[in-house]
Amino acid sequence: MKKTLLLFAALLALLCTSCEKVYTSESFFAMDTYISIKADGADSALLEKIKNEVYADEIGFSRTFSTGEIYAVNSTPHGGKVSEETAELLSRSLEISSATGGAFSPTMGTLVDLWDIKNENPRVPDESEISNVLADCNASDIELSGNTVIKKNPDTKIDLGGIAKGYSAGKCIELLKEGGVENALISFGGSIACLGNAEGRADGWNIGIKNPYNTDEIIGSVRISDCYLSVSGAYERYFEVDSKRYHHIIDPKTGYPASSDIESSAVISTDGTLTDALSTALFVLGKEKALELYRSGALDFEAVLVLNDGSICVTDGLADIFDFNTDASYKDGNKLVYNSTK
Ligand code: ADP
Ligand code: MG
C-alpha cells in the first residue's frame, strides 16, 4: 500500500511538472519601437520565426526602407503591384479611413515627411508648405485593383505608421496560436495584444493605461483577454518650440498636429489592425465624434478617452472592467475625474 501511494505521489508530481507553465520571452527593436513577447510554452524557434516576420513587416510596410513595397509604390508615379498581404492592409486602411470620415488616413506620407517629428532638429513648417502638400494627402488618390495600387496623384505617399504595428501584433498572435500557445502578451510600444490568461491567473491580463499628464502613473487598468489595446497620445512623440508642443498625430484636414479635446485615446477590440488605426483616428476626431462613431456601431470597439478638461470618458462596454486609479493626477495638483459615457 505504501509503495502504491509513493508511486501515485511520484506520478502526480510528474504530471504537475509537465503541466507547469513555462513562459518564454523575447524583446527587440523594430518598427521604431520596443517590442516584447511573453508567451506560455513558445520555444526559441517559434519566437525567432515571429521576430523575423516582424522584421519583414517593418521593411514591407515602411515608408523609409528602400527595399520595401510601400517605399517602391511611393517612389513610382502611378503605383504598381504589391503582395496580397500589403494590398489587404492597404485596403483595410482605406476602409477605416472612410469609416472615420478621413480622421485616419494612410496617405499622409508627404505631410509626415514635412513635419519630420523624429528629426534631430525638427521645425514647424510654413503655412504655405503645409497647404502645398495637403493636396497630396487625399486617401481618394489611392485605389486598389486586386493587388495593384493605382496612384491618381503621383506625389501621394502612403504611410502605414498608424496601423502597421497593430496589424503585425495580430500576425504574431496568429503565429503563436499556430504554434500551440494559449497564453501570451505582446507589446508593440503603444499597441498591446493579449491571448488567454496571465501567469497563474484564469481571468485574462491586467493592462494599465498610462496617464498622459504624468506618464509615470496609470489612469487605471482593464482586465482583458483575447483582444488588442492601442493607445495614441500627444505625449508619445513630439517636439517643442516656444513652449508649444508639436506631436506626431496629424489632422488630415488641417495638416497640423491634431488638437481635439482628447489628450490620449485607448481603443480595445478583437482586431489589432482596427485597434491601432482607431486609436489614432479617435485622437483626431475628439470626444463627440469619437462617441458618435462608437454609438453608430459601424465599427466594433471600446475606448478610454482622457480629455483635456481633466476627465476620463469610458465607453459603456468597459464600464464594468475599467478600474480607475483615483490617484491619477491632472494639472496643478488636481486629480483626473472619471465619468462613464452613460
Ligand atoms: P505610434 O506610431 O506612436 O504608436 P499612432 O498609432 O497613433 O502612434 O500612429 C502615429 C503615426 O501614424 C505617425 O507617426 C504617422 O506616421 C502616422 N499618422 C499621423 N497622423 C495620422 C493620421 N491622421 N492617420 C493615419 N496615420 C497617421
Ligand atoms: Mg495607432
Coordinates of C-alpha atoms and ligand atoms in Angstrom, one line a residue:
M1 CA 0.0 0.0 0.0
K2 CA 2.8 2.4 1.0
K3 CA 4.5 1.6 -2.3
T4 CA 1.4 2.3 -4.3
L5 CA 0.9 5.6 -2.5
L6 CA 4.5 6.6 -3.2
L7 CA 4.2 5.7 -6.9
F8 CA 0.9 7.7 -7.0
A9 CA 2.7 10.7 -5.5
A10 CA 5.6 10.4 -7.9
L11 CA 3.2 10.2 -10.8
L12 CA 1.3 13.2 -9.6
A13 CA 4.5 15.2 -9.2
L14 CA 5.5 14.3 -12.8
L15 CA 2.1 15.3 -14.1
C16 CA 2.2 18.6 -12.3
T17 CA 5.7 19.3 -13.7
S18 CA 4.5 18.6 -17.2
C19 CA 1.5 20.9 -16.9
E20 CA 3.5 23.7 -15.3
K21 CA 3.5 26.8 -17.5
V22 CA 6.9 27.9 -18.8
Y23 CA 6.8 31.4 -20.0
T24 CA 9.4 32.4 -22.5
S25 CA 10.1 35.9 -23.7
E26 CA 11.8 37.9 -26.4
S27 CA 12.3 41.6 -26.9
F28 CA 13.8 43.6 -29.7
F29 CA 13.6 46.9 -31.5
A30 CA 11.6 47.1 -34.8
M31 CA 9.0 49.4 -36.4
D32 CA 10.5 52.3 -34.4
T33 CA 9.5 50.9 -31.1
Y34 CA 10.4 48.3 -28.5
I35 CA 8.6 45.0 -29.0
S36 CA 8.3 42.4 -26.3
I37 CA 6.7 39.0 -26.4
K38 CA 5.9 36.9 -23.4
A39 CA 4.4 33.5 -24.3
D40 CA 3.4 30.4 -22.4
G41 CA 5.3 27.5 -23.9
A42 CA 6.8 29.1 -27.0
D43 CA 10.1 27.7 -27.9
S44 CA 13.0 29.7 -29.2
A45 CA 12.5 28.6 -32.8
L46 CA 8.9 29.9 -32.7
L47 CA 10.0 33.2 -31.1
E48 CA 12.7 33.6 -33.7
K49 CA 10.2 33.0 -36.5
I50 CA 7.9 35.6 -35.1
K51 CA 10.7 38.1 -34.8
N52 CA 11.7 37.6 -38.4
E53 CA 8.1 38.1 -39.5
V54 CA 8.1 41.4 -37.6
Y55 CA 11.3 42.5 -39.3
A56 CA 9.8 41.6 -42.7
D57 CA 6.7 43.7 -41.9
E58 CA 8.9 46.5 -40.8
I59 CA 10.6 46.6 -44.2
G60 CA 7.5 45.9 -46.3
F61 CA 5.2 48.4 -44.7
S62 CA 7.7 51.2 -44.0
R63 CA 7.9 54.4 -45.9
T64 CA 11.7 54.6 -45.4
F65 CA 13.1 51.1 -46.0
S66 CA 14.2 51.3 -49.6
T67 CA 13.8 47.6 -50.2
G68 CA 10.1 47.6 -49.1
E69 CA 6.9 47.5 -51.1
I70 CA 5.5 50.7 -49.7
Y71 CA 8.7 52.5 -50.5
A72 CA 8.6 51.1 -54.0
V73 CA 4.9 52.3 -54.5
N74 CA 5.8 55.7 -53.1
S75 CA 8.7 56.1 -55.5
T76 CA 6.7 55.4 -58.6
P77 CA 4.3 58.0 -60.1
H78 CA 1.4 55.6 -60.9
G79 CA 1.8 52.8 -58.3
G80 CA 2.3 49.2 -59.1
K81 CA 1.8 45.6 -57.9
V82 CA 2.3 44.7 -54.3
S83 CA 1.9 41.4 -52.4
E84 CA -1.5 40.2 -51.4
E85 CA -0.7 41.0 -47.7
T86 CA 0.3 44.6 -48.4
A87 CA -2.8 45.0 -50.6
E88 CA -5.0 43.7 -47.8
L89 CA -3.5 46.0 -45.2
L90 CA -3.8 49.0 -47.6
S91 CA -7.4 48.1 -48.4
R92 CA -8.2 47.8 -44.7
S93 CA -6.5 51.3 -44.2
L94 CA -8.7 52.8 -46.8
E95 CA -11.9 51.2 -45.3
I96 CA -11.0 52.6 -41.9
S97 CA -10.2 55.9 -43.4
S98 CA -13.6 56.1 -44.9
A99 CA -15.4 54.8 -41.7
T100 CA -13.7 57.5 -39.6
G101 CA -14.5 60.3 -42.1
G102 CA -10.9 60.6 -43.0
A103 CA -9.6 61.1 -39.5
F104 CA -7.4 58.1 -40.1
S105 CA -5.6 58.4 -43.4
P106 CA -3.0 56.1 -44.9
T107 CA -1.9 58.7 -47.4
M108 CA -0.2 61.2 -45.1
G109 CA 3.4 60.4 -46.2
T110 CA 4.2 63.8 -47.6
L111 CA 2.9 65.6 -44.5
V112 CA 4.6 63.2 -42.1
D113 CA 7.9 63.8 -44.1
L114 CA 7.3 67.6 -44.0
W115 CA 6.8 67.6 -40.2
D116 CA 9.6 65.1 -39.7
I117 CA 9.0 65.0 -36.0
K118 CA 11.8 62.4 -35.4
N119 CA 14.4 64.7 -37.0
E120 CA 17.1 65.8 -34.6
N121 CA 16.3 69.4 -35.4
P122 CA 12.6 69.4 -36.3
R123 CA 11.0 72.7 -37.3
V124 CA 7.4 74.0 -37.8
P125 CA 6.7 74.2 -41.5
D126 CA 5.3 77.4 -43.0
E127 CA 1.6 77.5 -43.6
S128 CA 2.2 77.6 -47.4
E129 CA 4.3 74.5 -47.2
I130 CA 1.5 72.7 -45.4
S131 CA -1.2 73.8 -47.8
N132 CA 1.0 72.8 -50.7
V133 CA 1.4 69.2 -49.5
L134 CA -2.1 68.8 -48.2
A135 CA -3.3 68.4 -51.7
D136 CA -1.1 65.3 -52.0
C137 CA -2.6 63.6 -48.9
N138 CA -6.0 62.6 -50.2
A139 CA -6.9 59.0 -49.5
S140 CA -9.1 59.0 -52.6
D141 CA -6.0 59.4 -54.7
I142 CA -5.1 55.8 -53.9
E143 CA -7.1 52.9 -55.3
L144 CA -6.6 49.1 -55.4
S145 CA -7.4 46.9 -58.3
G146 CA -6.6 43.4 -57.0
N147 CA -3.1 43.6 -55.7
T148 CA -2.2 46.6 -57.9
V149 CA -2.0 50.0 -56.2
I150 CA -3.2 52.8 -58.5
K151 CA -2.0 56.3 -57.7
K152 CA -4.1 59.1 -59.2
N153 CA -1.7 61.7 -57.9
P154 CA 2.0 60.9 -58.5
D155 CA 3.0 62.9 -55.4
T156 CA 0.8 61.0 -53.0
K157 CA 2.8 58.9 -50.4
I158 CA 1.4 56.1 -48.4
D159 CA 2.3 56.0 -44.7
L160 CA 1.1 53.0 -42.7
G161 CA 2.8 54.2 -39.4
G162 CA -0.6 54.4 -37.6
I163 CA -1.8 50.9 -38.4
A164 CA 1.2 48.5 -39.2
K165 CA 2.1 47.8 -35.6
G166 CA -1.4 46.6 -34.7
Y167 CA -1.5 44.5 -37.9
S168 CA 1.8 42.9 -37.1
A169 CA 0.8 42.3 -33.5
G170 CA -2.2 40.4 -34.8
K171 CA 0.1 38.3 -37.0
C172 CA 2.3 37.5 -34.1
I173 CA -0.7 36.3 -32.1
E174 CA -1.8 34.0 -35.0
L175 CA 1.7 32.5 -35.3
L176 CA 1.7 31.9 -31.5
K177 CA -1.6 30.2 -31.8
E178 CA -0.5 28.0 -34.7
G179 CA 2.5 27.0 -32.5
G180 CA 0.1 25.8 -29.8
V181 CA 0.5 28.8 -27.5
E182 CA -2.7 29.7 -25.5
N183 CA -1.5 32.4 -23.2
A184 CA 0.7 35.4 -24.3
L185 CA 1.2 39.1 -24.1
I186 CA 2.7 41.1 -26.9
S187 CA 3.6 44.7 -26.7
F188 CA 4.5 46.9 -29.7
G189 CA 5.0 50.2 -27.9
G190 CA 1.5 51.6 -27.7
S191 CA -0.2 48.5 -29.1
I192 CA -0.7 45.5 -26.9
A193 CA -2.1 42.1 -27.8
C194 CA -3.3 39.6 -25.1
L195 CA -4.1 36.0 -25.5
G196 CA -5.6 33.8 -22.8
N197 CA -4.5 34.5 -19.3
A198 CA -1.6 35.9 -17.4
E199 CA 0.7 33.5 -15.5
G200 CA -1.1 31.9 -12.6
R201 CA -4.5 33.6 -13.4
A202 CA -7.7 32.5 -15.1
D203 CA -9.2 35.9 -15.7
G204 CA -7.1 37.4 -18.5
W205 CA -4.4 40.1 -18.4
N206 CA -4.5 43.2 -16.3
I207 CA -3.3 46.1 -18.6
G208 CA -2.6 49.5 -17.2
I209 CA -3.2 52.6 -19.3
K210 CA -0.7 55.4 -18.9
N211 CA -1.7 58.9 -17.7
P212 CA -0.9 61.3 -20.5
Y213 CA -0.4 64.1 -17.9
N214 CA 2.0 62.1 -15.9
T215 CA 3.5 59.1 -17.7
D216 CA 4.9 57.6 -14.6
E217 CA 1.5 56.6 -13.4
I218 CA -1.6 55.0 -14.8
I219 CA -5.1 56.3 -15.1
G220 CA -6.5 52.9 -14.5
S221 CA -6.4 49.3 -15.8
V222 CA -8.6 46.9 -17.7
R223 CA -8.6 43.1 -17.4
I224 CA -8.9 41.7 -20.9
S225 CA -8.3 38.5 -22.8
D226 CA -8.0 37.6 -26.5
C227 CA -8.0 41.2 -27.7
Y228 CA -5.9 44.2 -28.5
L229 CA -5.4 47.6 -26.8
S230 CA -3.7 50.5 -28.6
V231 CA -3.1 53.9 -27.2
S232 CA -2.4 57.1 -29.1
G233 CA -1.3 60.3 -27.3
A234 CA 0.3 63.6 -27.7
Y235 CA 2.9 62.7 -25.2
E236 CA 4.4 59.9 -27.2
R237 CA 6.5 61.6 -29.9
Y238 CA 6.7 65.4 -30.1
F239 CA 9.0 68.4 -30.2
E240 CA 8.5 71.8 -28.6
V241 CA 9.0 75.4 -30.0
D242 CA 8.3 78.4 -27.7
S243 CA 6.7 76.0 -25.2
K244 CA 4.2 74.8 -27.8
R245 CA 4.1 71.1 -28.3
Y246 CA 4.0 69.6 -31.9
H247 CA 3.2 65.9 -31.8
H248 CA 3.1 63.1 -34.3
I249 CA -0.6 62.7 -35.0
I250 CA -1.6 64.9 -37.8
D251 CA -5.1 66.0 -38.6
P252 CA -5.6 65.2 -42.3
K253 CA -8.0 68.1 -42.7
T254 CA -5.6 70.8 -41.4
G255 CA -2.1 69.3 -41.9
Y256 CA -1.2 70.3 -38.3
P257 CA -0.8 68.1 -35.3
A258 CA -4.4 67.2 -34.2
S259 CA -5.7 69.3 -31.4
S260 CA -9.0 67.9 -30.3
D261 CA -10.2 67.7 -26.7
I262 CA -8.6 64.3 -26.4
E263 CA -5.2 64.0 -24.7
S264 CA -4.9 60.3 -25.2
S265 CA -7.2 57.6 -26.6
A266 CA -7.1 53.9 -25.8
V267 CA -9.0 51.6 -28.0
I268 CA -9.8 47.9 -27.3
S269 CA -11.1 45.4 -29.9
T270 CA -10.6 41.9 -31.2
D271 CA -8.9 43.2 -34.3
G272 CA -5.4 44.5 -33.9
T273 CA -5.3 46.4 -37.2
L274 CA -8.6 48.2 -36.3
T275 CA -7.5 48.9 -32.8
D276 CA -4.2 50.6 -33.8
A277 CA -5.8 52.7 -36.6
L278 CA -8.8 53.7 -34.4
S279 CA -6.7 54.9 -31.5
T280 CA -5.1 57.4 -34.0
A281 CA -8.5 58.3 -35.5
L282 CA -10.3 58.9 -32.2
F283 CA -7.5 61.2 -31.1
V284 CA -8.0 63.3 -34.3
L285 CA -11.9 63.2 -34.1
G286 CA -12.3 64.4 -30.5
K287 CA -14.8 63.2 -27.9
E288 CA -18.1 64.0 -29.5
K289 CA -17.3 62.5 -32.9
A290 CA -15.5 59.5 -31.4
L291 CA -18.6 58.7 -29.3
E292 CA -20.8 59.2 -32.3
L293 CA -18.7 56.6 -34.2
Y294 CA -18.9 54.3 -31.1
R295 CA -22.7 54.7 -30.9
S296 CA -23.2 54.2 -34.6
G297 CA -22.0 50.6 -34.2
A298 CA -20.2 50.9 -37.6
L299 CA -17.0 49.6 -36.0
D300 CA -16.8 47.2 -33.1
F301 CA -14.6 48.7 -30.4
E302 CA -14.5 50.1 -26.9
A303 CA -12.5 53.1 -25.8
V304 CA -11.0 55.0 -22.8
L305 CA -10.5 58.7 -23.6
V306 CA -8.5 61.1 -21.4
L307 CA -9.9 64.6 -22.1
N308 CA -8.0 67.8 -21.8
D309 CA -10.6 69.1 -19.2
G310 CA -9.2 66.6 -16.8
S311 CA -11.9 64.0 -17.2
I312 CA -11.9 60.4 -18.4
C313 CA -14.6 59.0 -20.6
V314 CA -15.1 55.3 -20.9
T315 CA -17.4 53.6 -23.3
D316 CA -20.3 51.6 -22.0
G317 CA -18.8 48.2 -22.7
L318 CA -15.8 48.9 -20.5
A319 CA -17.8 50.5 -17.6
D320 CA -17.5 47.3 -15.6
I321 CA -14.0 46.3 -16.4
F322 CA -12.2 49.7 -16.2
D323 CA -10.6 50.0 -12.8
F324 CA -10.0 53.8 -12.3
N325 CA -6.9 54.9 -10.4
T326 CA -8.3 57.6 -8.1
D327 CA -4.8 58.9 -7.5
A328 CA -4.3 59.8 -11.2
S329 CA -3.1 63.4 -11.4
Y330 CA -4.2 66.1 -13.8
K331 CA -2.8 69.7 -13.6
D332 CA -2.0 72.0 -10.7
G333 CA -2.3 69.2 -8.1
N334 CA -5.8 68.3 -9.2
K335 CA -6.9 64.8 -9.9
L336 CA -8.4 63.3 -13.1
V337 CA -12.2 62.7 -12.8
Y338 CA -13.8 59.6 -14.1
N339 CA -17.2 59.7 -15.9
S340 CA -18.8 56.8 -17.8
T341 CA -20.5 57.8 -21.0
K342 CA -23.9 56.8 -19.8
Ligands
ADP1 P1 2.5 55.4 -32.6 O1 3.0 55.1 -34.0 O2 3.4 56.2 -31.8 O3 2.1 54.1 -31.9 P2 -0.1 56.0 -33.7 O4 -0.5 54.6 -33.8 O5 -1.1 57.0 -33.2 O6 1.2 56.2 -32.8 O7 0.4 56.4 -35.1 C1 1.0 57.6 -35.4 C2 1.8 57.5 -36.7 O8 0.8 57.4 -37.8 C3 2.5 58.8 -37.1 O9 3.9 58.7 -36.7 C4 2.4 58.8 -38.6 O10 3.3 58.0 -39.2 C5 1.0 58.3 -38.8 N1 -0.1 59.3 -38.8 C6 -0.1 60.5 -38.3 N2 -1.3 61.1 -38.3 C7 -2.1 60.1 -38.9 C8 -3.5 60.1 -39.3 N3 -4.3 61.1 -39.1 N4 -3.9 59.0 -39.9 C9 -3.1 57.9 -40.1 N5 -1.8 57.9 -39.8 C10 -1.3 59.0 -39.2
MG2 MG -2.5 53.9 -33.9

